[in-house]
Short mmCIF file of C-alpha atoms in Angstrom, two decimals:
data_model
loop_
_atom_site.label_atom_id
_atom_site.label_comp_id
_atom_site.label_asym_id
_atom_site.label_seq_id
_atom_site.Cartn_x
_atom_site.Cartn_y
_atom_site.Cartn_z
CA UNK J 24 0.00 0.00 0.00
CA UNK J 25 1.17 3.55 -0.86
CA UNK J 26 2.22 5.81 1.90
CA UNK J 27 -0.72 8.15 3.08
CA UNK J 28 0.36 9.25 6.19
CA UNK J 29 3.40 11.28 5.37
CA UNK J 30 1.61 13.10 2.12
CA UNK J 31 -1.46 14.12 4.84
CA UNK J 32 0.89 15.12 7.17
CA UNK J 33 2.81 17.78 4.78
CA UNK J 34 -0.48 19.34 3.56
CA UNK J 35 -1.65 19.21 7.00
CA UNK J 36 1.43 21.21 8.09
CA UNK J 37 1.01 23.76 5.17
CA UNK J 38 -2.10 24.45 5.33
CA UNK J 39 -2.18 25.00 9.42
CA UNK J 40 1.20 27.12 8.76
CA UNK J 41 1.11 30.02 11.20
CA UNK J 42 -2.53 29.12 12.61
CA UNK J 43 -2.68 28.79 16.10
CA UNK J 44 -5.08 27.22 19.04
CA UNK J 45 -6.75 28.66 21.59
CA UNK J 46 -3.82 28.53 23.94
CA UNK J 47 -1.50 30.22 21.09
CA UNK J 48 0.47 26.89 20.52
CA UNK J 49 1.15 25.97 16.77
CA UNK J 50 -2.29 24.62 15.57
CA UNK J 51 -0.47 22.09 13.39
CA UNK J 52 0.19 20.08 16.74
CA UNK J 53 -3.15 19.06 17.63
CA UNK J 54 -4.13 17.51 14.30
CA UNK J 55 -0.19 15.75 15.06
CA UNK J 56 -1.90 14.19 18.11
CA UNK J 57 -5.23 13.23 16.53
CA UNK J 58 -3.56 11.62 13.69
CA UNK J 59 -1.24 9.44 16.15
CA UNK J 60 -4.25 8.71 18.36
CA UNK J 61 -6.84 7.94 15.40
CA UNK J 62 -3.48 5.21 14.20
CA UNK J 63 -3.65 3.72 17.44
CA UNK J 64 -7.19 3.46 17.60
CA UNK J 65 -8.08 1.93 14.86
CA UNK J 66 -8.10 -1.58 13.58
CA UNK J 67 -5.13 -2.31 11.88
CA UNK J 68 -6.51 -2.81 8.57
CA UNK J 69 -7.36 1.20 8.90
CA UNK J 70 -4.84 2.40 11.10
CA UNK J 71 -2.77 4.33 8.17
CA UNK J 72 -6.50 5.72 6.52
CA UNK J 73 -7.58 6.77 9.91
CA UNK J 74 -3.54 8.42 10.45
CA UNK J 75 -4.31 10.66 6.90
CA UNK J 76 -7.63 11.94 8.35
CA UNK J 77 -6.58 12.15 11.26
CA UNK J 78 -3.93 15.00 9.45
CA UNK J 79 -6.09 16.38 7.18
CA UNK J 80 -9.85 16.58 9.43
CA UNK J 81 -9.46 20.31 9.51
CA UNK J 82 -7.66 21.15 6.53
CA UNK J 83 -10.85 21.64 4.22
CA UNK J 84 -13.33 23.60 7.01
CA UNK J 85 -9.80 25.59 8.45
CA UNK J 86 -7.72 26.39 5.40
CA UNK J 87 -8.04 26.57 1.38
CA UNK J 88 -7.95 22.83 0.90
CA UNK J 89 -10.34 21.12 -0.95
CA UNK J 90 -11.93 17.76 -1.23
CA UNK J 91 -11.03 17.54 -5.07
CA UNK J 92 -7.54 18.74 -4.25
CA UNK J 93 -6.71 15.88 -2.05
CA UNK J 94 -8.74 13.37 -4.71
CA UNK J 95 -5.91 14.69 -7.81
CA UNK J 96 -3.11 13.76 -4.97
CA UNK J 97 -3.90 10.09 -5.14
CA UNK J 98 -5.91 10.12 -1.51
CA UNK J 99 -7.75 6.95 -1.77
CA UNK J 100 -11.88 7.21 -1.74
CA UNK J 101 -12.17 6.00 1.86
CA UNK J 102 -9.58 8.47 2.92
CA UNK J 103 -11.74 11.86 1.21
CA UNK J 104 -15.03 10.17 2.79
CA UNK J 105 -13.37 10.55 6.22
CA UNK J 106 -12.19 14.33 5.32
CA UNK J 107 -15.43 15.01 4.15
CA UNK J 108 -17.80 13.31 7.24
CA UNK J 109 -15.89 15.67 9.69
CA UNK J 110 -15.63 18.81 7.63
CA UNK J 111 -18.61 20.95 8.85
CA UNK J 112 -21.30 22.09 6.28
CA UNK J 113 -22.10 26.08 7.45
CA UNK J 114 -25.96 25.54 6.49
CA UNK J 115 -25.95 21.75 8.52
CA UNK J 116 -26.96 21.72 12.44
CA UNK J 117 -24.70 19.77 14.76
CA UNK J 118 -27.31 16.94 14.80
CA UNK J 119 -27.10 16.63 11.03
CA UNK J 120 -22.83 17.21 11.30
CA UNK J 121 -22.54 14.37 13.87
CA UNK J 122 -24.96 11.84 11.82
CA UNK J 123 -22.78 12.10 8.84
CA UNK J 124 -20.05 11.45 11.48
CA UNK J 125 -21.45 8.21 12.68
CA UNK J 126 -22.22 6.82 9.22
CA UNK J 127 -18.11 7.01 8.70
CA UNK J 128 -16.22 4.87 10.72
CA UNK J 129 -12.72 6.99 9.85
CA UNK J 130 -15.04 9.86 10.84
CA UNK J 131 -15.64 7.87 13.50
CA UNK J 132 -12.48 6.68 15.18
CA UNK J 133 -10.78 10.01 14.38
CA UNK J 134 -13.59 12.43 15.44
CA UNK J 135 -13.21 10.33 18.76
CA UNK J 136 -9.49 11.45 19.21
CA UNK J 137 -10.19 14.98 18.55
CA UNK J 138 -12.27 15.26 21.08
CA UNK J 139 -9.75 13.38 23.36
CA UNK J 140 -7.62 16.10 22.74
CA UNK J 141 -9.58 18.97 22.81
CA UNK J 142 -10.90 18.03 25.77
CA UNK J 143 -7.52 17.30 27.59
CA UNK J 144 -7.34 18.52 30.48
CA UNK J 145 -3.59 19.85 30.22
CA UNK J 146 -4.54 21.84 27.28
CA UNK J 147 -7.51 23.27 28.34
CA UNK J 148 -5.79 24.33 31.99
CA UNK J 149 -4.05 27.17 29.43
CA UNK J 150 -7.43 28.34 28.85
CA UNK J 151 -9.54 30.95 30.91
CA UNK J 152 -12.42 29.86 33.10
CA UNK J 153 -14.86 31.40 30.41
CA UNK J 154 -13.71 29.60 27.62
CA UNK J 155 -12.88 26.64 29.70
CA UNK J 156 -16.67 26.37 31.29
CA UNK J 157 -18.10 26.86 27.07
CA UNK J 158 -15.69 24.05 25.46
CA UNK J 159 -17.07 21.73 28.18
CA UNK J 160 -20.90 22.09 27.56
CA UNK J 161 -19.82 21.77 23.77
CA UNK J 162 -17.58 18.72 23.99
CA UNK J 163 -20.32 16.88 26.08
CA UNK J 164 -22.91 17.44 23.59
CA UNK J 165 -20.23 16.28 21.41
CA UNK J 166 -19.84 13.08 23.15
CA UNK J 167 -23.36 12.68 23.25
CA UNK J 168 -24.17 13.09 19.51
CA UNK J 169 -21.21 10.56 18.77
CA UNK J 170 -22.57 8.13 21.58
CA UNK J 171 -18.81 8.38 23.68
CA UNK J 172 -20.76 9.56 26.77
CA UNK J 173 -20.88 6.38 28.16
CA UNK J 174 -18.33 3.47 29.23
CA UNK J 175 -15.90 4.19 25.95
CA UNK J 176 -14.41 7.38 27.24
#
């Protein structure tokens, strides 16, 4: 199988150059962490798919990436469903976001670690109490719509 991991992870880095988080830290770091965690994750048959959109889950809702782009790199189809089943829709509510989530199980598994790691609690101690107290009510719901609010956190 052709690499797919080390392609996502160079447009990944481009397109997150000079974005930051919340915090201020490099932005390109937490899709680093979701990609390793999404690799672990997932069955091993998918760990290097889940890796690449794992990279790339914010690249077409955060930068000038598109879906079609990625297809003329040689991203296999299962690879651009993932991308796509995480990459919000601005006219979609979070219901409708999170069901196309849960029909992708790339989506899936790496939608799972970005939660993980938004909602770490190292990360968010850099935040204020504010913004701390909203990105908790949010993740939950998250959780919720992707049915991790029970025994699988």
């Amino acid at each position: 199988m052709k690499d797919i991991a080390t392609p996502a992870n160079i447009i990944a880095a481009t397109a997150h150059d000079e974005q930051t988080d919340k915090a201020g830290a490099p932005y390109i770091t937490h899709p680093a962490r979701v990609a390793a965690a999404a690799r672990h994750a997932a069955p091993a048959h998918l760990a290097e798919q889940a890796e690449a959109v794992g990279w790339l889950h914010d690249v077409v809702e955060d930068a000038s990436v598109t879906i079609e782009q990625l297809r003329a790199l040689g991203f296999p189809e299962p690879v651009l469903a993932g991308v796509d089943a995480m990459t919000k829709r601005h006219s979609e509510t979070v219901e409708e976001y999170f069901t196309r989530v849960r029909a992708n199980a790339l989506a899936c598994i790496v939608k799972k670690a970005d939660l993980d790691d938004n909602t770490n609690p190292e990360r968010l101690g850099q935040l204020d109490a504010p913004t701390r107290a909203r990105l908790a009510t949010k993740y939950q719901r998250a959780r919720t719509l992707l049915a991790l609010d029970g025994a699988d956190q």
